[in-house]
Amino acid sequence: MAISPPRNRLWWNEPIERVEIGWIVVAFLWGLFMFFFMIAWHFIGGQNLSTETYRIKPPAYEEKVVAFAEKYQVAEEDGTPVVRPPAGEDVYLLARLWEWWPLLELKKGQSYRIHLSSLDWQHGFSLQPVNINISVHPGYEQIITLTPTQAGEFGIACNEYCGIGHHMMTGRIRVVE
Amino acid sequence: MAAIDAPYPGSAAAAAIFRTCRFTGLKVDIAAQRLIMANAVAAVVFLAVGGVMGLLVALTRWPAVHLLPSEWFYLVLTGHGANVLLFWIIFFEIAILYFASAVLLGSRIATPKIAWAAFVLMLVGAVMTNVAVFQGDSSVMFTSYPPMQASPHFYLGLIIFAVGALIGVGIFFGTLVIAHGEHTYEGSIPLVTFGALTAAIIAVFTLASGAIILIPTYLWSLGLITEIDPLMYKVVWWGMGHSSQQINVAAHVSVWYAIGALTIGAKPLSEKVSRSAFLLYILFLQLASAHHLLADPGMSATWKIVNTSYLMYLAVLGSLIHGLTVPGALEAAQRRNGYTKGAFEWLRKAPWGNPAFAGMFLSLVMFGFIGGISGVVLGTEQLNLLMHNTIYVPGHFHGTVVAGTTLAFMAMTYYVLPLIFQRDVIWPKLARWQPYLFGIGAAGISLFMMGAGTLGIPRRHWDITLTDAMHPFDLPSGGFLMMGLNGLSAVIAAAGGILYIVITVGTVLWGKRLDKGDAPLNFPLHKQAATVAEYGSHTTVKLPGTIILVSIFFLSFVLYYFVNWKYLSEIWLLR
Amino acid sequence: MSDHPEPEVQPQRVPAMQQLLDNPFLLLFIGITIPTVLYIVWGVMEIASIPVAP
Ligand code: HEM
Ligand SMILES: [Cu+2]
Ligand SMILES: [Cu+2]
């Protein structure tokens, strides 16, 4: 019984059931497969989260974002600049209580180096309805290379709890053909 | 007390008083029994508090109901996480540790006075944190990521609670030493105690990580430290936050084995395989804390892959092994009990009317199919991008910690009541339905939150219509539907939860006393429940039912895994 | 439960793996060391080595 000591003092020497061995082999191989598939996706897959990260003080990051927004601003919506950077350019996005700033306009099929960081608390970059979700920390600047493959209007929600305005924190990315 | 054994003559144990359980023949230290009762009662109280909060949260997230205002929603959600995930589960686990050491080994419990001190610390800590939450300045979620800050006593309560729990774990180890020294058992400890040992080992790492990170955070909230690095916090905090889920896994797998033994006389197919599976937990399970950092900056892909895969999925291998050996042990036992027809007579004729068995089996199936599969998918480095911090995450862990752990602990309660509290379960007809009600509700909340998360609905979010947002947009309407169905399931789960609380409290207060006379149990034990263990496979070699069940499970797993890769391959390119 | 009828006499040596599994404190030691090294220490080193923004 599982609630009393094994009767056979040397239970390690008991034979193992065939079913058990068979399943252990299958399960072990499946585990190996899943392990190597993660590694393989770094070579064969198009969706891997970059790990390029730098330490940065929030005010320094804010400066970079403001400079970027001034340089490429094309319009204003809801009181927020709309920024259209040239393809391949460094793009700066700022998370703060409670908005993703500024609004971006990107071109379908072009790659952009998107910088992400927060000015205050942790936030969660959640691009919808694409469903790409990335954590954003204050003090760390992460750079991902993103290539939109669809045109249209996309929203950014915040999915890391960031205080009472968490559910009001949004941003926007417009992708044009 | 009906039968009190003479205490051991002339040893340090002389002070301990034992009784002999007339159902199992186990020798029960009265001091251990009282401690188990106290911890179990505290657990149930915090489940009641936290469960109500869970219902309120779910009703708020039901778009058509949207019950609480936003401040209250975030407050209650913080309280829900802390009360159920930390206080309910860990109090119950301490009870299990005392049971698996003192009671199953027939030993006195180590230093009962200190065990009481541990209990008081845990209680004080839990109450202190609750006070902080209800005062309203600590709606930081139970994860309390800096730089967001809670009141100092929010952290202090958690620290005190963790210290108390750590002492409780120490008592478990002490009791193992005493039982060994006083030869209260022969040979190796029982499998269930070994599973509890696994839980205890993981608990030491868990609680130590918690202390390492919460103490500086507490000092920071007092203004004595200027800054807590948010990334560093997250790494160490999840050493506690995730590993404590691994305590749950080890504990509820032990409970599965224990209930199998108690209800149908199940024996492990082989001690070697089951214990080695627990060893894989001890070695690798805690690495999975990295699941929470897959979408974070700064950590290298190598660190992520090594840790998130529990070093090549070796701990998953442990779970997959239990996934075969637990139903296999049940099938073998039922076949010995005479249910040998076809592949599934053993399952059809299982004691489904016994809530302990029903709860255990539902927990086993749902933990595997819902919590387990989704956990591996969510914990895959790249796939995590699809669901990180969406409500898929709570969906996954309600599959593990509610449908799995909580249901297993509820099932175990139906034996803790008669064997430890010595009260017969009241309202057996209602009790019979309780695991089904709670199980269906728990499956519902898990699956519907997972569904909503797949559609991008964020977690911990008061208003998915985004009406007040500066740049509003529409989240998919399918997600709204799912959140509604989640609310409905929450009502069912809450009904099952309330029934559990009512039956438990009612039994403790008014259940028929079993320590006088020789009344039978409402939910009887298997007649060989406590005989000596022998490995179970040599008499019944064929387990066709288990093989079919495990094959279905494996196919679902593989299929769901690849569906998610397909989904990932269709999103924007990202490197 | 110490009282089963005739505890088996054991002339053989206990296999090494069983000795490991019967030793709670050895298990405790490895169970803490592995995650501390692979997860915590390595993780903290990763964070500590993040460069400052150019
Ligand atoms: C009646 C039963 C329950 C219901 C209806 C329920 C429902 C929910 C809902 C709707 C959420 C919110 C998700 C969100 O907005 O992000 C949630 C969060 C959570 N639940 Fe439950 N739950 C129940 C029981 C439990 C139990 C028994 C546990 C643990 C053993 C648990 C652990 C958690 C945790 C840890 C969270 C996350 C809190 C956070 O995000 O900070 N729940 N629950
Ligand atoms: Cu935010
Ligand atoms: Cu937020």
PDB file of N, CA, C and O in Angstrom, chain B residues 212-260:
ATOM      1  N   ILE B 212      14.428  35.570   0.831  1.00  0.00           N
ATOM      2  CA  ILE B 212      15.534  36.332   0.241  1.00  0.00           C
ATOM      3  C   ILE B 212      15.023  37.574  -0.484  1.00  0.00           C
ATOM      4  O   ILE B 212      15.646  38.626  -0.449  1.00  0.00           O
ATOM      5  N   ILE B 213      13.881  37.462  -1.124  1.00  0.00           N
ATOM      6  CA  ILE B 213      13.436  38.611  -1.891  1.00  0.00           C
ATOM      7  C   ILE B 213      12.470  39.494  -1.104  1.00  0.00           C
ATOM      8  O   ILE B 213      12.465  40.716  -1.258  1.00  0.00           O
ATOM      9  N   LEU B 214      11.660  38.910  -0.221  1.00  0.00           N
ATOM     10  CA  LEU B 214      10.666  39.740   0.459  1.00  0.00           C
ATOM     11  C   LEU B 214      11.273  40.577   1.572  1.00  0.00           C
ATOM     12  O   LEU B 214      10.793  41.672   1.865  1.00  0.00           O
ATOM     13  N   ILE B 215      12.342  40.083   2.193  1.00  0.00           N
ATOM     14  CA  ILE B 215      12.934  40.878   3.272  1.00  0.00           C
ATOM     15  C   ILE B 215      13.486  42.202   2.737  1.00  0.00           C
ATOM     16  O   ILE B 215      13.123  43.269   3.244  1.00  0.00           O
ATOM     17  N   PRO B 216      14.315  42.201   1.685  1.00  0.00           N
ATOM     18  CA  PRO B 216      14.725  43.512   1.156  1.00  0.00           C
ATOM     19  C   PRO B 216      13.549  44.356   0.648  1.00  0.00           C
ATOM     20  O   PRO B 216      13.558  45.584   0.793  1.00  0.00           O
ATOM     21  N   THR B 217      12.537  43.690   0.118  1.00  0.00           N
ATOM     22  CA  THR B 217      11.397  44.454  -0.376  1.00  0.00           C
ATOM     23  C   THR B 217      10.668  45.142   0.784  1.00  0.00           C
ATOM     24  O   THR B 217      10.216  46.284   0.675  1.00  0.00           O
ATOM     25  N   TYR B 218      10.595  44.418   1.897  1.00  0.00           N
ATOM     26  CA  TYR B 218       9.989  45.003   3.100  1.00  0.00           C
ATOM     27  C   TYR B 218      10.802  46.218   3.546  1.00  0.00           C
ATOM     28  O   TYR B 218      10.249  47.294   3.814  1.00  0.00           O
ATOM     29  N   LEU B 219      12.124  46.074   3.566  1.00  0.00           N
ATOM     30  CA  LEU B 219      12.973  47.199   3.973  1.00  0.00           C
ATOM     31  C   LEU B 219      12.800  48.376   3.016  1.00  0.00           C
ATOM     32  O   LEU B 219      12.791  49.539   3.416  1.00  0.00           O
ATOM     33  N   TRP B 220      12.636  48.051   1.745  1.00  0.00           N
ATOM     34  CA  TRP B 220      12.428  49.088   0.733  1.00  0.00           C
ATOM     35  C   TRP B 220      11.112  49.830   1.002  1.00  0.00           C
ATOM     36  O   TRP B 220      11.036  51.059   0.923  1.00  0.00           O
ATOM     37  N   SER B 221      10.070  49.072   1.387  1.00  0.00           N
ATOM     38  CA  SER B 221       8.781  49.730   1.644  1.00  0.00           C
ATOM     39  C   SER B 221       8.866  50.610   2.884  1.00  0.00           C
ATOM     40  O   SER B 221       8.098  51.552   3.052  1.00  0.00           O
ATOM     41  N   LEU B 222       9.835  50.303   3.765  1.00  0.00           N
ATOM     42  CA  LEU B 222      10.035  51.163   4.936  1.00  0.00           C
ATOM     43  C   LEU B 222      10.936  52.346   4.606  1.00  0.00           C
ATOM     44  O   LEU B 222      11.191  53.196   5.456  1.00  0.00           O
ATOM     45  N   GLY B 223      11.480  52.363   3.397  1.00  0.00           N
ATOM     46  CA  GLY B 223      12.361  53.454   3.005  1.00  0.00           C
ATOM     47  C   GLY B 223      13.807  53.234   3.386  1.00  0.00           C
ATOM     48  O   GLY B 223      14.629  54.145   3.287  1.00  0.00           O
ATOM     49  N   LEU B 224      14.157  52.032   3.822  1.00  0.00           N
ATOM     50  CA  LEU B 224      15.532  51.781   4.246  1.00  0.00           C
ATOM     51  C   LEU B 224      16.434  51.371   3.088  1.00  0.00           C
ATOM     52  O   LEU B 224      17.648  51.401   3.184  1.00  0.00           O
ATOM     53  N   ILE B 225      15.821  50.966   1.989  1.00  0.00           N
ATOM     54  CA  ILE B 225      16.578  50.614   0.791  1.00  0.00           C
ATOM     55  C   ILE B 225      15.970  51.461  -0.310  1.00  0.00           C
ATOM     56  O   ILE B 225      14.756  51.642  -0.353  1.00  0.00           O
ATOM     57  N   THR B 226      16.813  51.992  -1.203  1.00  0.00           N
ATOM     58  CA  THR B 226      16.239  52.938  -2.156  1.00  0.00           C
ATOM     59  C   THR B 226      15.596  52.274  -3.358  1.00  0.00           C
ATOM     60  O   THR B 226      14.683  52.811  -3.945  1.00  0.00           O
ATOM     61  N   GLU B 227      16.096  51.110  -3.755  1.00  0.00           N
ATOM     62  CA  GLU B 227      15.589  50.560  -4.993  1.00  0.00           C
ATOM     63  C   GLU B 227      15.618  49.047  -4.985  1.00  0.00           C
ATOM     64  O   GLU B 227      16.528  48.433  -4.442  1.00  0.00           O
ATOM     65  N   ILE B 228      14.581  48.453  -5.564  1.00  0.00           N
ATOM     66  CA  ILE B 228      14.598  46.998  -5.796  1.00  0.00           C
ATOM     67  C   ILE B 228      14.589  46.828  -7.304  1.00  0.00           C
ATOM     68  O   ILE B 228      13.707  47.349  -7.984  1.00  0.00           O
ATOM     69  N   ASP B 229      15.570  46.116  -7.835  1.00  0.00           N
ATOM     70  CA  ASP B 229      15.616  45.919  -9.280  1.00  0.00           C
ATOM     71  C   ASP B 229      14.432  45.047  -9.708  1.00  0.00           C
ATOM     72  O   ASP B 229      14.272  43.935  -9.208  1.00  0.00           O
ATOM     73  N   PRO B 230      13.586  45.551 -10.630  1.00  0.00           N
ATOM     74  CA  PRO B 230      12.369  44.799 -10.945  1.00  0.00           C
ATOM     75  C   PRO B 230      12.636  43.430 -11.573  1.00  0.00           C
ATOM     76  O   PRO B 230      11.882  42.487 -11.340  1.00  0.00           O
ATOM     77  N   LEU B 231      13.712  43.338 -12.352  1.00  0.00           N
ATOM     78  CA  LEU B 231      14.006  42.073 -13.024  1.00  0.00           C
ATOM     79  C   LEU B 231      14.560  41.051 -12.016  1.00  0.00           C
ATOM     80  O   LEU B 231      14.163  39.889 -11.990  1.00  0.00           O
ATOM     81  N   MET B 232      15.442  41.546 -11.178  1.00  0.00           N
ATOM     82  CA  MET B 232      16.031  40.692 -10.136  1.00  0.00           C
ATOM     83  C   MET B 232      14.936  40.183  -9.212  1.00  0.00           C
ATOM     84  O   MET B 232      14.892  39.012  -8.845  1.00  0.00           O
ATOM     85  N   TYR B 233      14.033  41.085  -8.845  1.00  0.00           N
ATOM     86  CA  TYR B 233      12.911  40.709  -7.995  1.00  0.00           C
ATOM     87  C   TYR B 233      12.136  39.569  -8.634  1.00  0.00           C
ATOM     88  O   TYR B 233      11.804  38.576  -8.003  1.00  0.00           O
ATOM     89  N   LYS B 234      11.864  39.742  -9.929  1.00  0.00           N
ATOM     90  CA  LYS B 234      11.010  38.766 -10.603  1.00  0.00           C
ATOM     91  C   LYS B 234      11.681  37.387 -10.641  1.00  0.00           C
ATOM     92  O   LYS B 234      11.018  36.378 -10.434  1.00  0.00           O
ATOM     93  N   VAL B 235      12.988  37.363 -10.886  1.00  0.00           N
ATOM     94  CA  VAL B 235      13.682  36.074 -10.929  1.00  0.00           C
ATOM     95  C   VAL B 235      13.579  35.380  -9.569  1.00  0.00           C
ATOM     96  O   VAL B 235      13.165  34.230  -9.466  1.00  0.00           O
ATOM     97  N   VAL B 236      13.934  36.112  -8.507  1.00  0.00           N
ATOM     98  CA  VAL B 236      13.971  35.446  -7.204  1.00  0.00           C
ATOM     99  C   VAL B 236      12.547  35.193  -6.692  1.00  0.00           C
ATOM    100  O   VAL B 236      12.253  34.134  -6.134  1.00  0.00           O
ATOM    101  N   TRP B 237      11.654  36.152  -6.919  1.00  0.00           N
ATOM    102  CA  TRP B 237      10.280  35.976  -6.429  1.00  0.00           C
ATOM    103  C   TRP B 237       9.659  34.717  -7.017  1.00  0.00           C
ATOM    104  O   TRP B 237       8.994  33.953  -6.320  1.00  0.00           O
ATOM    105  N   TRP B 238       9.885  34.476  -8.308  1.00  0.00           N
ATOM    106  CA  TRP B 238       9.289  33.285  -8.916  1.00  0.00           C
ATOM    107  C   TRP B 238       9.957  32.002  -8.451  1.00  0.00           C
ATOM    108  O   TRP B 238       9.382  30.927  -8.574  1.00  0.00           O
ATOM    109  N   GLY B 239      11.186  32.139  -7.888  1.00  0.00           N
ATOM    110  CA  GLY B 239      11.758  30.981  -7.208  1.00  0.00           C
ATOM    111  C   GLY B 239      10.833  30.526  -6.094  1.00  0.00           C
ATOM    112  O   GLY B 239      10.738  29.339  -5.788  1.00  0.00           O
ATOM    113  N   MET B 240      10.119  31.485  -5.498  1.00  0.00           N
ATOM    114  CA  MET B 240       9.087  31.130  -4.537  1.00  0.00           C
ATOM    115  C   MET B 240       7.755  30.863  -5.239  1.00  0.00           C
ATOM    116  O   MET B 240       7.131  29.827  -5.051  1.00  0.00           O
ATOM    117  N   GLY B 241       7.323  31.825  -6.061  1.00  0.00           N
ATOM    118  CA  GLY B 241       5.964  31.784  -6.608  1.00  0.00           C
ATOM    119  C   GLY B 241       5.690  30.540  -7.428  1.00  0.00           C
ATOM    120  O   GLY B 241       4.628  29.931  -7.309  1.00  0.00           O
ATOM    121  N   HIS B 242       6.656  30.142  -8.252  1.00  0.00           N
ATOM    122  CA  HIS B 242       6.393  28.950  -9.045  1.00  0.00           C
ATOM    123  C   HIS B 242       6.704  27.681  -8.270  1.00  0.00           C
ATOM    124  O   HIS B 242       5.963  26.713  -8.346  1.00  0.00           O
ATOM    125  N   SER B 243       7.797  27.702  -7.516  1.00  0.00           N
ATOM    126  CA  SER B 243       8.147  26.475  -6.787  1.00  0.00           C
ATOM    127  C   SER B 243       7.049  26.087  -5.821  1.00  0.00           C
ATOM    128  O   SER B 243       6.838  24.909  -5.550  1.00  0.00           O
ATOM    129  N   SER B 244       6.324  27.091  -5.293  1.00  0.00           N
ATOM    130  CA  SER B 244       5.271  26.704  -4.360  1.00  0.00           C
ATOM    131  C   SER B 244       4.188  25.934  -5.101  1.00  0.00           C
ATOM    132  O   SER B 244       3.511  25.087  -4.518  1.00  0.00           O
ATOM    133  N   GLN B 245       4.051  26.174  -6.403  1.00  0.00           N
ATOM    134  CA  GLN B 245       3.123  25.346  -7.176  1.00  0.00           C
ATOM    135  C   GLN B 245       3.648  23.928  -7.307  1.00  0.00           C
ATOM    136  O   GLN B 245       2.894  22.976  -7.476  1.00  0.00           O
ATOM    137  N   GLN B 246       4.969  23.808  -7.255  1.00  0.00           N
ATOM    138  CA  GLN B 246       5.540  22.465  -7.366  1.00  0.00           C
ATOM    139  C   GLN B 246       5.399  21.710  -6.059  1.00  0.00           C
ATOM    140  O   GLN B 246       5.330  20.478  -6.059  1.00  0.00           O
ATOM    141  N   ILE B 247       5.337  22.450  -4.933  1.00  0.00           N
ATOM    142  CA  ILE B 247       4.986  21.778  -3.677  1.00  0.00           C
ATOM    143  C   ILE B 247       3.611  21.154  -3.850  1.00  0.00           C
ATOM    144  O   ILE B 247       3.366  20.010  -3.472  1.00  0.00           O
ATOM    145  N   ASN B 248       2.715  21.943  -4.444  1.00  0.00           N
ATOM    146  CA  ASN B 248       1.355  21.450  -4.635  1.00  0.00           C
ATOM    147  C   ASN B 248       1.334  20.175  -5.455  1.00  0.00           C
ATOM    148  O   ASN B 248       0.615  19.241  -5.141  1.00  0.00           O
ATOM    149  N   VAL B 249       2.109  20.174  -6.545  1.00  0.00           N
ATOM    150  CA  VAL B 249       2.094  18.997  -7.406  1.00  0.00           C
ATOM    151  C   VAL B 249       2.550  17.774  -6.613  1.00  0.00           C
ATOM    152  O   VAL B 249       1.874  16.742  -6.580  1.00  0.00           O
ATOM    153  N   ALA B 250       3.693  17.908  -5.933  1.00  0.00           N
ATOM    154  CA  ALA B 250       4.199  16.762  -5.172  1.00  0.00           C
ATOM    155  C   ALA B 250       3.172  16.346  -4.116  1.00  0.00           C
ATOM    156  O   ALA B 250       2.934  15.158  -3.900  1.00  0.00           O
ATOM    157  N   ALA B 251       2.552  17.333  -3.475  1.00  0.00           N
ATOM    158  CA  ALA B 251       1.594  17.007  -2.413  1.00  0.00           C
ATOM    159  C   ALA B 251       0.350  16.340  -2.981  1.00  0.00           C
ATOM    160  O   ALA B 251      -0.130  15.346  -2.441  1.00  0.00           O
ATOM    161  N   HIS B 252      -0.184  16.865  -4.103  1.00  0.00           N
ATOM    162  CA  HIS B 252      -1.433  16.249  -4.540  1.00  0.00           C
ATOM    163  C   HIS B 252      -1.201  14.905  -5.235  1.00  0.00           C
ATOM    164  O   HIS B 252      -2.071  14.046  -5.188  1.00  0.00           O
ATOM    165  N   VAL B 253      -0.009  14.705  -5.816  1.00  0.00           N
ATOM    166  CA  VAL B 253       0.280  13.362  -6.335  1.00  0.00           C
ATOM    167  C   VAL B 253       0.324  12.371  -5.161  1.00  0.00           C
ATOM    168  O   VAL B 253      -0.215  11.256  -5.240  1.00  0.00           O
ATOM    169  N   SER B 254       0.917  12.782  -4.042  1.00  0.00           N
ATOM    170  CA  SER B 254       0.914  11.916  -2.858  1.00  0.00           C
ATOM    171  C   SER B 254      -0.507  11.619  -2.411  1.00  0.00           C
ATOM    172  O   SER B 254      -0.833  10.498  -2.021  1.00  0.00           O
ATOM    173  N   VAL B 255      -1.347  12.666  -2.462  1.00  0.00           N
ATOM    174  CA  VAL B 255      -2.740  12.473  -2.061  1.00  0.00           C
ATOM    175  C   VAL B 255      -3.435  11.473  -2.989  1.00  0.00           C
ATOM    176  O   VAL B 255      -4.199  10.624  -2.542  1.00  0.00           O
ATOM    177  N   TRP B 256      -3.138  11.559  -4.293  1.00  0.00           N
ATOM    178  CA  TRP B 256      -3.727  10.571  -5.215  1.00  0.00           C
ATOM    179  C   TRP B 256      -3.366   9.151  -4.793  1.00  0.00           C
ATOM    180  O   TRP B 256      -4.215   8.273  -4.715  1.00  0.00           O
ATOM    181  N   TYR B 257      -2.074   8.940  -4.534  1.00  0.00           N
ATOM    182  CA  TYR B 257      -1.646   7.600  -4.121  1.00  0.00           C
ATOM    183  C   TYR B 257      -2.335   7.210  -2.819  1.00  0.00           C
ATOM    184  O   TYR B 257      -2.771   6.064  -2.646  1.00  0.00           O
ATOM    185  N   ALA B 258      -2.434   8.147  -1.886  1.00  0.00           N
ATOM    186  CA  ALA B 258      -3.023   7.827  -0.582  1.00  0.00           C
ATOM    187  C   ALA B 258      -4.497   7.457  -0.732  1.00  0.00           C
ATOM    188  O   ALA B 258      -4.966   6.468  -0.159  1.00  0.00           O
ATOM    189  N   ILE B 259      -5.235   8.239  -1.519  1.00  0.00           N
ATOM    190  CA  ILE B 259      -6.666   7.951  -1.665  1.00  0.00           C
ATOM    191  C   ILE B 259      -6.863   6.634  -2.415  1.00  0.00           C
ATOM    192  O   ILE B 259      -7.751   5.849  -2.082  1.00  0.00           O
ATOM    193  N   GLY B 260      -6.017   6.390  -3.413  1.00  0.00           N
ATOM    194  CA  GLY B 260      -6.094   5.101  -4.113  1.00  0.00           C
ATOM    195  C   GLY B 260      -5.935   3.946  -3.136  1.00  0.00           C
ATOM    196  O   GLY B 260      -6.673   2.953  -3.181  1.00  0.00           O
TER     197      GLY B 260
END
